[in-house]
CSV table of C-alpha atoms in Angstrom, one decimal:
chain,number,residue,atom,x,y,z
A,1262,UNK,CA,-21.8,28.7,-83.8
A,1263,UNK,CA,-18.8,30.6,-85.8
A,1264,UNK,CA,-18.9,34.2,-84.3
A,1265,UNK,CA,-16.8,37.1,-86.0
A,1266,UNK,CA,-15.5,37.9,-82.3
A,1267,UNK,CA,-13.3,41.1,-82.6
A,1268,UNK,CA,-11.7,40.1,-79.3
A,1269,UNK,CA,-10.1,43.2,-78.1
A,1270,UNK,CA,-7.5,41.6,-75.7
A,1271,UNK,CA,-5.8,44.8,-74.6
A,1272,UNK,CA,-2.9,43.0,-72.7
A,1273,UNK,CA,-0.1,44.5,-70.5
A,1274,UNK,CA,1.9,43.8,-73.6
A,1275,UNK,CA,0.0,45.7,-76.3
A,1276,UNK,CA,0.0,48.9,-73.7
A,1277,UNK,CA,2.6,51.1,-75.8
A,1278,UNK,CA,1.8,54.5,-74.4
A,1279,UNK,CA,0.9,56.4,-71.6
A,1280,UNK,CA,-2.9,56.3,-70.9
A,1281,UNK,CA,-4.4,60.1,-71.4
A,1282,UNK,CA,-7.0,61.6,-69.0
A,1283,UNK,CA,-10.2,61.7,-70.5
A,1284,UNK,CA,-13.8,63.0,-69.3
A,1285,UNK,CA,-16.5,61.1,-71.0
A,1286,UNK,CA,-20.0,62.1,-71.6
A,1287,UNK,CA,-22.7,59.9,-72.7
A,1288,UNK,CA,-26.1,61.0,-73.7
A,1289,UNK,CA,-28.0,57.9,-74.3
A,1290,UNK,CA,-31.2,59.4,-75.7
A,1291,UNK,CA,-29.0,61.7,-78.3
A,1292,UNK,CA,-27.1,60.1,-81.2
A,1293,UNK,CA,-25.6,62.2,-83.9
A,1294,UNK,CA,-25.4,60.9,-87.1
A,1295,UNK,CA,-22.9,61.7,-88.8
A,1296,UNK,CA,-20.7,61.9,-87.0
A,1297,UNK,CA,-21.2,60.6,-83.4
A,1298,UNK,CA,-17.5,60.8,-82.3
A,1299,UNK,CA,-15.2,63.9,-82.6
A,1300,UNK,CA,-11.5,63.0,-84.2
A,1301,UNK,CA,-9.3,62.6,-81.2
A,1302,UNK,CA,-11.4,60.6,-78.6
A,1303,UNK,CA,-14.3,58.2,-78.1
A,1304,UNK,CA,-17.0,60.8,-76.8
A,1305,UNK,CA,-20.4,61.1,-77.9
A,1306,UNK,CA,-21.7,64.3,-78.6
A,1307,UNK,CA,-25.0,66.0,-77.5
A,1308,UNK,CA,-26.7,67.3,-80.7
A,1309,UNK,CA,-29.9,69.2,-81.7
A,1310,UNK,CA,-32.8,67.2,-82.3
A,1311,UNK,CA,-33.2,68.2,-85.8
A,1312,UNK,CA,-29.4,66.4,-86.3
A,1313,UNK,CA,-30.6,63.1,-85.0
A,1314,UNK,CA,-30.9,59.8,-86.8
A,1315,UNK,CA,-34.0,58.4,-86.5
A,1316,UNK,CA,-33.0,55.0,-87.5
A,1317,UNK,CA,-31.4,54.9,-84.3
A,1318,UNK,CA,-32.8,53.7,-80.8
A,1319,UNK,CA,-32.0,53.6,-77.5
A,1320,UNK,CA,-32.4,50.1,-76.8
A,1321,UNK,CA,-34.2,46.7,-78.5
A,1322,UNK,CA,-37.2,46.7,-79.6
A,1323,UNK,CA,-37.4,43.1,-80.2
A,1324,UNK,CA,-37.9,40.8,-77.3
A,1325,UNK,CA,-35.1,38.1,-76.5
A,1326,UNK,CA,-36.4,34.6,-77.0
A,1327,UNK,CA,-37.4,32.5,-73.9
A,1328,UNK,CA,-34.4,30.9,-72.1
A,1329,UNK,CA,-34.1,27.2,-72.5
A,1330,UNK,CA,-31.2,26.8,-69.4
A,1331,UNK,CA,-33.6,27.9,-66.7
A,1332,UNK,CA,-31.1,26.2,-64.0
A,1333,UNK,CA,-28.5,28.8,-64.7
A,1334,UNK,CA,-28.1,32.0,-63.2
A,1335,UNK,CA,-29.7,34.7,-64.9
A,1336,UNK,CA,-27.0,37.1,-66.0
A,1337,UNK,CA,-28.0,40.3,-67.4
A,1338,UNK,CA,-26.5,42.9,-69.4
A,1339,UNK,CA,-25.2,46.5,-67.9
A,1340,UNK,CA,-25.9,48.5,-70.6
A,1341,UNK,CA,-27.9,48.0,-74.2
A,1342,UNK,CA,-27.9,50.6,-77.3
A,1343,UNK,CA,-28.2,52.3,-79.2
A,1344,UNK,CA,-29.6,49.8,-81.8
A,1345,UNK,CA,-30.3,49.7,-85.7
A,1346,UNK,CA,-32.4,47.4,-88.0
A,1347,UNK,CA,-31.0,45.9,-91.0
A,1348,UNK,CA,-33.9,47.6,-92.9
A,1349,UNK,CA,-35.1,50.7,-91.1
A,1350,UNK,CA,-38.7,50.5,-93.1
A,1351,UNK,CA,-39.4,47.0,-92.0
A,1352,UNK,CA,-40.0,46.2,-88.5
A,1353,UNK,CA,-39.6,42.7,-88.8
A,1354,UNK,CA,-35.8,43.0,-89.9
A,1355,UNK,CA,-33.3,41.7,-87.3
A,1356,UNK,CA,-32.2,44.7,-85.2
A,1357,UNK,CA,-28.5,45.1,-83.7
A,1358,UNK,CA,-27.7,46.2,-80.7
A,1359,UNK,CA,-24.6,47.0,-78.6
A,1360,UNK,CA,-24.0,45.3,-75.7
A,1361,UNK,CA,-22.1,45.7,-72.4
A,1362,UNK,CA,-21.4,43.6,-69.4
A,1363,UNK,CA,-18.8,44.1,-67.0
A,1364,UNK,CA,-18.9,40.6,-65.6
A,1365,UNK,CA,-16.3,39.3,-68.1
A,1366,UNK,CA,-12.6,40.2,-67.2
A,1367,UNK,CA,-13.9,42.3,-64.1
A,1368,UNK,CA,-14.8,45.9,-63.5
A,1369,UNK,CA,-11.6,47.5,-65.1
A,1370,UNK,CA,-12.3,45.6,-68.1
A,1371,UNK,CA,-15.8,44.3,-69.4
A,1372,UNK,CA,-16.7,43.3,-72.5
A,1373,UNK,CA,-18.8,44.6,-75.7
A,1374,UNK,CA,-20.9,42.9,-77.8
A,1375,UNK,CA,-22.4,43.9,-81.3
A,1376,UNK,CA,-25.1,41.4,-82.4
A,1377,UNK,CA,-28.9,40.7,-82.0
A,1378,UNK,CA,-31.4,40.0,-79.3
A,1379,UNK,CA,-31.8,36.2,-79.5
A,1380,UNK,CA,-27.7,35.7,-79.6
A,1381,UNK,CA,-27.2,38.3,-76.8
A,1382,UNK,CA,-29.6,36.2,-75.0
A,1383,UNK,CA,-27.9,32.9,-75.3
A,1384,UNK,CA,-24.5,34.7,-75.0
A,1385,UNK,CA,-25.4,35.1,-71.2
A,1386,UNK,CA,-25.6,31.5,-70.4
A,1387,UNK,CA,-21.8,31.1,-70.7
A,1388,UNK,CA,-19.7,30.9,-67.1
A,1389,UNK,CA,-18.0,33.9,-68.2
A,1390,UNK,CA,-20.9,36.3,-67.3
A,1391,UNK,CA,-22.0,34.5,-64.0
A,1392,UNK,CA,-19.3,32.3,-62.7
A,1393,UNK,CA,-16.1,34.4,-63.4
A,1394,UNK,CA,-13.8,31.8,-61.2
A,1395,UNK,CA,-13.8,29.2,-63.8
A,1396,UNK,CA,-11.9,31.4,-66.2
A,1397,UNK,CA,-9.6,32.6,-63.1
A,1398,UNK,CA,-9.1,28.7,-62.4
A,1399,UNK,CA,-8.1,28.0,-66.1
A,1400,UNK,CA,-5.7,30.8,-66.2
A,1401,UNK,CA,-2.8,29.4,-64.6
A,1402,UNK,CA,0.5,31.5,-64.3
A,1403,UNK,CA,0.2,35.2,-63.1
A,1404,UNK,CA,-3.4,34.7,-62.9
A,1405,UNK,CA,-6.2,36.3,-65.8
A,1406,UNK,CA,-5.6,39.5,-67.3
A,1407,UNK,CA,-2.1,39.2,-66.4
A,1408,UNK,CA,1.2,39.0,-68.6
A,1409,UNK,CA,4.0,36.9,-67.7
A,1410,UNK,CA,6.7,38.8,-65.9
A,1411,UNK,CA,9.5,37.1,-67.9
A,1412,UNK,CA,9.1,39.0,-71.3
A,1413,UNK,CA,8.9,42.6,-72.2
A,1414,UNK,CA,7.7,44.6,-75.1
A,1415,UNK,CA,10.2,45.8,-77.4
A,1416,UNK,CA,10.8,47.6,-80.7
A,1417,UNK,CA,11.2,45.0,-83.4
A,1418,UNK,CA,12.5,45.7,-87.0
A,1419,UNK,CA,10.1,45.9,-89.6
A,1420,UNK,CA,6.9,45.4,-87.5
A,1421,UNK,CA,7.0,48.1,-84.7
A,1422,UNK,CA,6.7,46.2,-81.6
A,1423,UNK,CA,7.3,42.5,-80.2
A,1424,UNK,CA,7.4,40.8,-77.0
A,1425,UNK,CA,11.1,39.3,-76.0
A,1426,UNK,CA,11.8,36.7,-73.2
A,1427,UNK,CA,13.7,38.4,-70.3
A,1428,UNK,CA,14.2,34.8,-68.4
A,1429,UNK,CA,14.0,31.2,-69.5
A,1430,UNK,CA,10.1,30.6,-70.1
A,1431,UNK,CA,9.8,26.6,-69.8
A,1432,UNK,CA,7.5,24.5,-71.9
A,1433,UNK,CA,3.9,24.7,-71.0
A,1434,UNK,CA,4.0,27.8,-68.9
A,1435,UNK,CA,1.5,30.3,-69.3
A,1436,UNK,CA,2.1,33.4,-71.0
A,1437,UNK,CA,-1.2,34.9,-70.5
A,1438,UNK,CA,-4.8,34.0,-70.1
A,1439,UNK,CA,-6.8,37.3,-71.1
A,1440,UNK,CA,-10.3,38.0,-71.6
A,1441,UNK,CA,-12.2,39.4,-74.8
A,1442,UNK,CA,-12.8,43.2,-74.9
A,1443,UNK,CA,-15.0,43.1,-78.2
A,1444,UNK,CA,-17.5,40.6,-79.6
A,1445,UNK,CA,-18.6,41.2,-83.2
A,1446,UNK,CA,-21.2,39.2,-85.0
A,1447,UNK,CA,-20.7,38.3,-88.5
A,1448,UNK,CA,-24.5,39.3,-89.0
A,1449,UNK,CA,-24.8,43.1,-88.7
A,1450,UNK,CA,-21.6,43.0,-91.2
A,1451,UNK,CA,-23.4,41.3,-93.9
A,1452,UNK,CA,-26.9,43.2,-93.1
A,1453,UNK,CA,-25.9,46.6,-91.9
A,1454,UNK,CA,-23.9,49.5,-94.2
A,1455,UNK,CA,-20.0,49.2,-93.2
A,1456,UNK,CA,-20.4,52.9,-91.8
A,1457,UNK,CA,-23.1,51.9,-89.9
A,1458,UNK,CA,-21.3,48.6,-88.2
A,1459,UNK,CA,-18.4,50.9,-87.9
A,1460,UNK,CA,-20.0,53.5,-85.6
A,1461,UNK,CA,-21.9,50.9,-83.5
A,1462,UNK,CA,-18.6,49.4,-82.7
A,1463,UNK,CA,-17.1,52.5,-81.8
A,1464,UNK,CA,-20.0,53.9,-79.5
A,1465,UNK,CA,-19.5,50.4,-77.7
A,1466,UNK,CA,-15.9,51.1,-77.1
A,1467,UNK,CA,-17.4,54.0,-75.1
A,1468,UNK,CA,-18.5,51.7,-72.4
A,1469,UNK,CA,-15.4,50.4,-71.6
A,1470,UNK,CA,-13.5,51.8,-68.4
A,1471,UNK,CA,-11.2,54.7,-69.3
A,1472,UNK,CA,-8.0,53.1,-69.0
A,1473,UNK,CA,-9.1,49.8,-70.7
A,1474,UNK,CA,-10.6,51.8,-73.6
A,1475,UNK,CA,-6.8,53.7,-74.1
A,1476,UNK,CA,-5.4,50.3,-74.4
A,1477,UNK,CA,-7.5,49.3,-76.9
A,1478,UNK,CA,-7.0,52.5,-79.2
A,1479,UNK,CA,-3.3,52.0,-78.5
A,1480,UNK,CA,-3.0,48.5,-80.3
A,1481,UNK,CA,-1.4,48.6,-83.6
A,1482,UNK,CA,-2.6,50.1,-86.9
A,1483,UNK,CA,0.4,49.9,-88.7
A,1484,UNK,CA,1.1,54.1,-88.3
A,1485,UNK,CA,-2.7,55.2,-89.6
A,1486,UNK,CA,-3.8,58.2,-88.2
A,1487,UNK,CA,-7.5,58.0,-88.0
A,1488,UNK,CA,-10.5,59.7,-86.1
A,1489,UNK,CA,-11.5,56.7,-83.6
A,1490,UNK,CA,-14.5,55.4,-85.4
A,1491,UNK,CA,-11.8,54.5,-88.4
A,1492,UNK,CA,-9.3,53.5,-85.9
A,1493,UNK,CA,-11.2,51.3,-84.3
A,1494,UNK,CA,-11.7,49.6,-87.4
A,1495,UNK,CA,-8.4,49.4,-88.3
A,1496,UNK,CA,-7.2,47.9,-85.2
A,1497,UNK,CA,-10.4,45.5,-85.7
A,1498,UNK,CA,-8.7,44.6,-89.5
A,1499,UNK,CA,-5.2,44.4,-87.8
A,1500,UNK,CA,-5.8,42.3,-84.8
A,1501,UNK,CA,-9.5,40.6,-84.9
A,1502,UNK,CA,-9.7,37.0,-85.3
A,1503,UNK,CA,-12.8,34.5,-85.6
A,1504,UNK,CA,-13.8,32.2,-82.9
A,1505,UNK,CA,-16.9,30.1,-82.5
A,1506,UNK,CA,-19.1,29.1,-79.7
A,1507,UNK,CA,-21.3,26.5,-79.3
A,1508,UNK,CA,-24.8,27.9,-80.5
A,1509,UNK,CA,-26.9,26.8,-83.8
A,1510,UNK,CA,-26.1,30.2,-85.4
A,1511,UNK,CA,-24.5,29.9,-88.8
A,1512,UNK,CA,-23.3,33.6,-88.8
A,1513,UNK,CA,-19.1,33.7,-87.5
A,1514,UNK,CA,-17.9,36.0,-84.6
A,1515,UNK,CA,-14.8,37.8,-84.7
A,1516,UNK,CA,-12.6,38.7,-81.6
A,1517,UNK,CA,-10.5,41.5,-81.1
A,1518,UNK,CA,-7.1,40.4,-79.1
A,1519,UNK,CA,-3.8,41.8,-78.9
A,1520,UNK,CA,-2.6,38.4,-80.1
A,1521,UNK,CA,-3.7,35.1,-81.0
A,1522,UNK,CA,-4.2,31.9,-78.4
A,1523,UNK,CA,-6.5,29.0,-77.3
A,1524,UNK,CA,-9.8,30.8,-77.6
A,1525,UNK,CA,-12.4,29.0,-75.2
A,1526,UNK,CA,-15.9,30.0,-75.6
A,1527,UNK,CA,-17.1,29.2,-71.9
A,1528,UNK,CA,-15.0,31.9,-70.7
A,1529,UNK,CA,-14.5,34.2,-73.7
A,1530,UNK,CA,-10.7,34.0,-72.8
A,1531,UNK,CA,-8.3,33.4,-74.8
A,1532,UNK,CA,-5.1,31.5,-73.2
A,1533,UNK,CA,-1.3,31.6,-74.5
A,1534,UNK,CA,1.1,28.7,-73.3
A,1535,UNK,CA,4.7,28.3,-74.5
A,1536,UNK,CA,4.8,25.4,-76.7
A,1537,UNK,CA,8.1,25.0,-76.1
A,1538,UNK,CA,10.9,26.4,-73.8
A,1539,UNK,CA,11.6,29.8,-74.7
A,1540,UNK,CA,15.4,31.3,-73.9
A,1541,UNK,CA,16.0,35.2,-72.7
A,1542,UNK,CA,16.4,37.2,-75.8
A,1543,UNK,CA,13.9,35.1,-78.2
A,1544,UNK,CA,10.9,36.8,-79.5
A,1545,UNK,CA,7.3,35.4,-78.3
A,1546,UNK,CA,5.7,34.7,-81.6
A,1547,UNK,CA,2.0,33.7,-82.8
A,1548,UNK,CA,1.2,32.8,-85.8
A,1549,UNK,CA,-1.4,34.7,-87.5
A,1550,UNK,CA,-2.0,32.6,-90.8
A,1551,UNK,CA,-1.6,29.0,-91.8
A,1552,UNK,CA,2.2,27.8,-91.3
A,1553,UNK,CA,1.6,25.0,-93.9
A,1554,UNK,CA,1.1,27.7,-96.7
A,1555,UNK,CA,4.7,27.9,-98.7
A,1556,UNK,CA,6.9,30.7,-97.9
A,1557,UNK,CA,6.0,33.2,-100.7
A,1558,UNK,CA,2.4,33.0,-99.8
A,1559,UNK,CA,2.9,33.4,-96.0
A,1560,UNK,CA,4.6,36.6,-96.3
A,1561,UNK,CA,2.1,38.3,-99.4
A,1562,UNK,CA,-0.4,37.2,-96.8
A,1563,UNK,CA,1.2,39.0,-93.7
A,1564,UNK,CA,1.9,42.1,-96.1
A,1565,UNK,CA,-1.5,42.3,-97.1
A,1566,UNK,CA,-3.6,42.0,-94.1
A,1567,UNK,CA,-1.0,43.1,-91.3
A,1568,UNK,CA,1.2,45.5,-92.9
A,1569,UNK,CA,4.5,43.5,-92.3
A,1570,UNK,CA,6.9,40.8,-93.2
A,1571,UNK,CA,7.6,38.0,-91.0
A,1572,UNK,CA,11.6,38.1,-89.8
A,1573,UNK,CA,11.5,35.2,-87.2
A,1574,UNK,CA,14.1,32.6,-88.0
A,1575,UNK,CA,12.1,30.3,-89.8
A,1576,UNK,CA,11.3,32.9,-92.2
A,1577,UNK,CA,15.0,34.6,-92.8
A,1578,UNK,CA,16.9,32.0,-94.4
A,1579,UNK,CA,18.1,31.2,-97.6
A,1580,UNK,CA,16.6,30.7,-100.9
A,1581,UNK,CA,18.0,26.9,-101.0
A,1582,UNK,CA,16.4,26.5,-97.4
A,1583,UNK,CA,13.3,27.8,-98.1
A,1584,UNK,CA,12.5,25.6,-100.9
A,1585,UNK,CA,13.7,22.4,-98.5
A,1586,UNK,CA,11.2,23.9,-96.3
A,1587,UNK,CA,8.4,24.0,-98.7
A,1588,UNK,CA,9.0,20.7,-99.8
A,1589,UNK,CA,8.5,19.3,-96.2
A,1590,UNK,CA,5.4,21.8,-95.7
A,1591,UNK,CA,3.9,19.8,-98.9
A,1592,UNK,CA,4.7,16.5,-97.7
A,1593,UNK,CA,3.3,17.2,-94.1
A,1594,UNK,CA,-0.1,17.8,-95.7
A,1595,UNK,CA,0.0,15.0,-97.7
A,1596,UNK,CA,0.9,12.9,-94.3
A,1597,UNK,CA,-2.0,14.4,-92.5
A,1598,UNK,CA,-4.3,13.7,-95.1
A,1599,UNK,CA,-3.3,10.1,-95.5
A,1600,UNK,CA,-3.3,9.8,-92.1
A,1601,UNK,CA,-6.7,10.8,-91.6
A,1602,UNK,CA,-8.3,8.4,-94.3
A,1603,UNK,CA,-9.5,5.7,-92.6
A,1604,UNK,CA,-10.6,3.7,-95.6
A,1605,UNK,CA,-8.6,0.3,-96.5
A,1606,UNK,CA,-7.0,2.2,-99.3
A,1607,UNK,CA,-5.1,4.4,-97.2
A,1608,UNK,CA,-1.3,4.5,-97.1
A,1609,UNK,CA,-1.0,5.3,-93.5
A,1610,UNK,CA,1.2,3.2,-91.3
A,1611,UNK,CA,2.8,3.8,-88.1
A,1612,UNK,CA,6.1,4.8,-90.1
A,1613,UNK,CA,4.3,7.6,-91.6
A,1614,UNK,CA,3.1,8.9,-88.6
A,1615,UNK,CA,6.5,8.9,-87.1
A,1616,UNK,CA,8.0,10.9,-90.0
A,1617,UNK,CA,4.8,13.3,-89.8
A,1618,UNK,CA,6.4,14.0,-85.9
A,1619,UNK,CA,10.1,14.6,-87.8
A,1620,UNK,CA,8.7,16.5,-90.1
A,1621,UNK,CA,6.9,18.7,-87.8
A,1622,UNK,CA,10.2,19.0,-85.5
A,1623,UNK,CA,12.1,20.0,-88.3
A,1624,UNK,CA,10.0,23.0,-89.1
A,1625,UNK,CA,9.4,23.6,-85.5
A,1626,UNK,CA,5.5,23.6,-86.1
A,1627,UNK,CA,5.0,22.5,-82.4
A,1628,UNK,CA,1.3,23.7,-82.3
A,1629,UNK,CA,0.6,20.6,-84.4
A,1630,UNK,CA,2.6,17.8,-82.2
A,1631,UNK,CA,-0.5,16.8,-80.3
A,1632,UNK,CA,-2.4,15.9,-83.6
A,1633,UNK,CA,0.5,14.1,-84.5
A,1634,UNK,CA,1.3,12.1,-81.5
A,1635,UNK,CA,-2.3,10.8,-81.7
A,1636,UNK,CA,-2.2,9.7,-85.4
A,1637,UNK,CA,0.9,7.8,-83.9
A,1638,UNK,CA,-0.9,5.9,-81.3
A,1639,UNK,CA,-3.9,5.2,-83.2
A,1640,UNK,CA,-1.7,3.7,-86.1
A,1641,UNK,CA,0.7,1.7,-83.7
A,1642,UNK,CA,-2.7,0.5,-81.9
A,1643,UNK,CA,-3.8,-0.2,-85.2
A,1644,UNK,CA,-1.2,-2.6,-86.5
A,1645,UNK,CA,-1.5,-4.2,-82.5
A,1646,UNK,CA,1.6,-2.2,-80.8
A,1647,UNK,CA,-0.3,-1.6,-77.8
A,1648,UNK,CA,2.6,-0.3,-75.9
A,1649,UNK,CA,4.1,1.9,-78.3
A,1650,UNK,CA,0.3,3.3,-79.0
A,1651,UNK,CA,0.1,3.9,-75.3
A,1652,UNK,CA,3.6,6.1,-75.4
A,1653,UNK,CA,2.3,8.1,-78.3
A,1654,UNK,CA,-1.2,8.6,-76.8
A,1655,UNK,CA,0.6,10.0,-73.4
A,1656,UNK,CA,2.5,12.5,-75.4
A,1657,UNK,CA,-0.6,13.5,-77.3
A,1658,UNK,CA,-2.6,13.9,-74.2
A,1659,UNK,CA,0.7,16.2,-72.7
A,1660,UNK,CA,0.4,18.7,-75.8
A,1661,UNK,CA,-3.4,18.7,-75.9
A,1662,UNK,CA,-3.9,19.7,-72.2
A,1663,UNK,CA,-1.1,21.9,-72.3
A,1664,UNK,CA,-2.9,23.8,-75.1
A,1665,UNK,CA,-6.4,23.7,-74.0
A,1666,UNK,CA,-5.9,24.0,-70.3
A,1667,UNK,CA,-8.7,21.5,-69.4
A,1668,UNK,CA,-8.6,17.5,-69.5
A,1669,UNK,CA,-11.7,17.5,-71.7
A,1670,UNK,CA,-12.3,17.5,-75.4
A,1671,UNK,CA,-13.1,14.7,-77.8
A,1672,UNK,CA,-9.2,14.0,-78.7
A,1673,UNK,CA,-8.0,14.3,-75.4
A,1674,UNK,CA,-10.5,11.8,-74.2
A,1675,UNK,CA,-10.3,9.4,-76.9
A,1676,UNK,CA,-6.5,9.3,-76.0
A,1677,UNK,CA,-7.0,8.5,-72.4
A,1678,UNK,CA,-9.5,5.3,-73.5
A,1679,UNK,CA,-6.6,4.2,-75.4
A,1680,UNK,CA,-4.2,4.5,-72.2
A,1681,UNK,CA,-6.9,2.9,-70.1
A,1682,UNK,CA,-7.1,0.0,-72.3
A,1683,UNK,CA,-5.6,-0.3,-75.9
A,1684,UNK,CA,-7.1,-3.7,-76.3
A,1685,UNK,CA,-10.8,-2.3,-75.7
A,1686,UNK,CA,-10.2,0.9,-77.7
A,1687,UNK,CA,-11.8,1.1,-81.0
A,1688,UNK,CA,-8.3,1.5,-83.0
A,1689,UNK,CA,-7.2,-1.6,-81.4
A,1690,UNK,CA,-6.1,-3.6,-85.0
A,1691,UNK,CA,-8.2,-1.5,-86.7
A,1692,UNK,CA,-5.7,-1.0,-90.1
A,1693,UNK,CA,-5.3,-4.8,-90.1
A,1694,UNK,CA,-8.7,-5.5,-89.9
A,1695,UNK,CA,-9.8,-3.1,-92.7
A,1696,UNK,CA,-7.0,-4.2,-95.0
A,1697,UNK,CA,-7.5,-7.9,-94.5
A,1698,UNK,CA,-11.1,-8.0,-93.6
A,1699,UNK,CA,-9.6,-9.9,-90.1
A,1700,UNK,CA,-12.7,-9.7,-88.3
A,1701,UNK,CA,-11.8,-12.4,-85.6
A,1702,UNK,CA,-8.4,-11.2,-85.1
A,1703,UNK,CA,-9.6,-8.7,-82.3
A,1704,UNK,CA,-11.7,-11.5,-80.0
A,1705,UNK,CA,-8.8,-14.0,-80.5
A,1706,UNK,CA,-6.3,-11.5,-79.7
A,1707,UNK,CA,-8.1,-10.2,-76.6
A,1708,UNK,CA,-8.8,-13.8,-75.6
A,1709,UNK,CA,-5.2,-14.8,-75.5
A,1710,UNK,CA,-3.9,-11.8,-73.9
A,1711,UNK,CA,-6.6,-12.9,-70.8
A,1712,UNK,CA,-5.0,-15.9,-70.9
A,1713,UNK,CA,-1.6,-14.8,-70.2
A,1714,UNK,CA,-2.9,-12.4,-67.6
A,1715,UNK,CA,-4.6,-15.1,-65.9
A,1716,UNK,CA,-1.7,-17.5,-65.7
A,1717,UNK,CA,0.7,-14.7,-64.5
A,1718,UNK,CA,-1.7,-14.0,-61.7
A,1719,UNK,CA,-1.4,-17.6,-60.9
A,1720,UNK,CA,2.3,-17.4,-60.7
A,1721,UNK,CA,2.5,-14.5,-58.7
A,1722,UNK,CA,0.3,-15.9,-56.4
A,1723,UNK,CA,2.1,-18.9,-56.0
A,1724,UNK,CA,5.6,-17.2,-55.4
A,1725,UNK,CA,3.9,-15.3,-53.1
A,1726,UNK,CA,2.7,-18.0,-51.1
A,1727,UNK,CA,-0.8,-17.4,-50.8
A,1728,UNK,CA,-1.9,-21.0,-52.3
A,1729,UNK,CA,-3.9,-21.8,-49.1
A,1730,UNK,CA,-2.9,-24.3,-46.2
A,1731,UNK,CA,-0.4,-26.4,-48.8
A,1732,UNK,CA,1.4,-23.3,-49.6
A,1733,UNK,CA,1.7,-22.2,-46.0
A,1734,UNK,CA,2.9,-26.1,-44.6
A,1735,UNK,CA,5.5,-26.1,-47.6
A,1736,UNK,CA,6.8,-22.6,-46.3
A,1737,UNK,CA,7.2,-24.1,-42.9
A,1738,UNK,CA,9.0,-27.4,-43.7
A,1739,UNK,CA,11.5,-25.1,-45.9
A,1740,UNK,CA,11.7,-22.8,-43.0
A,1741,UNK,CA,12.7,-25.8,-40.7
């Protein structure tokens, strides 16, 4: 299930202002419309009954579906409401509510979810809501919701603030593991007027603890000075990323984070890991866009969506270097397409996979190295080079585990199977068999290897003197 999760991750790296003291007052039985917030803080106003919007309700009137996962603990939402139907005159139309749980990230953080009743009930099955130790165990480094002490926030010309390393951060080190603060379903975005979605989002923000709510509002809006309703919307537009969970709902979610990392839907946590060694003075960067696009499209996309141009070393090069880089990016795209093609007509070879690795190194696209190593492993195994395939499979496992924080996932398990027995792996001589229609080859090669292993075992047994009484008697004669 795709979710438009505005995963609000307001990490220490995103706290750019002092937290003001504020008194909150929430009357869950009273909703003013419009507006329900004042201009300088996310506070609800009590309002006369004649000003109430009858479309809003204090809680859901649509019952959640029956739970299918009865063996798991029944987590509950701490707070629910307000709610609003997609069609106020149709009692059967989808009803959207604000849900809040303090279980995710601990009582000093919590998570807001804007969705409908059935999906809200489904979301509660994840370990994030009933087993917080799972996220903590995967966090590594300094722990959950704590930023690495090896970096600091500094002003960056052209884009407000950035994070710069103060000490060497080695490849594989955890930068941050941070739980989501807000999750927004795409469905209400499609079915409700924008002003209603914005107000529901802002109401949900009021459930967060004071300090964390202020961290969220301090996230970048690229200089915009707005009231809370519009400021939160700007924060979401600037910082949110689409994420997924595993239900059958086709609607996406977007999540609001201060940065983009690896998203784990079981723990509702984003993980950031150093994918290469980062030296003191270097900026820690996260790609907001598709790095395979040409230079001019990357820059225009950043300016349009986030309000700044990239000034990293890859982007700040001469016109000639940009042209050469764009050509490499095009070839990377073609190589990946060929390597993913498992038909007999595919031009993929082990050498093409190694060229892909070289191109990615030139472009410093370390995030794709795990995929490239996996392609190399499959291609070498596909032509009968088991040990070369094993070497690349080991590299692929290292890269993928480092990024996803667990030894699971289809790609990782596939590489582990190859490492365990490349000759029994599905990819053994697969390119050769497809292109040559050489079906007996696998069985013949397997028999040849088994015979060689058996002969080697006999030789080892003879050399170690474990050949029975004759071997023992011969050793005794030689000793005397």
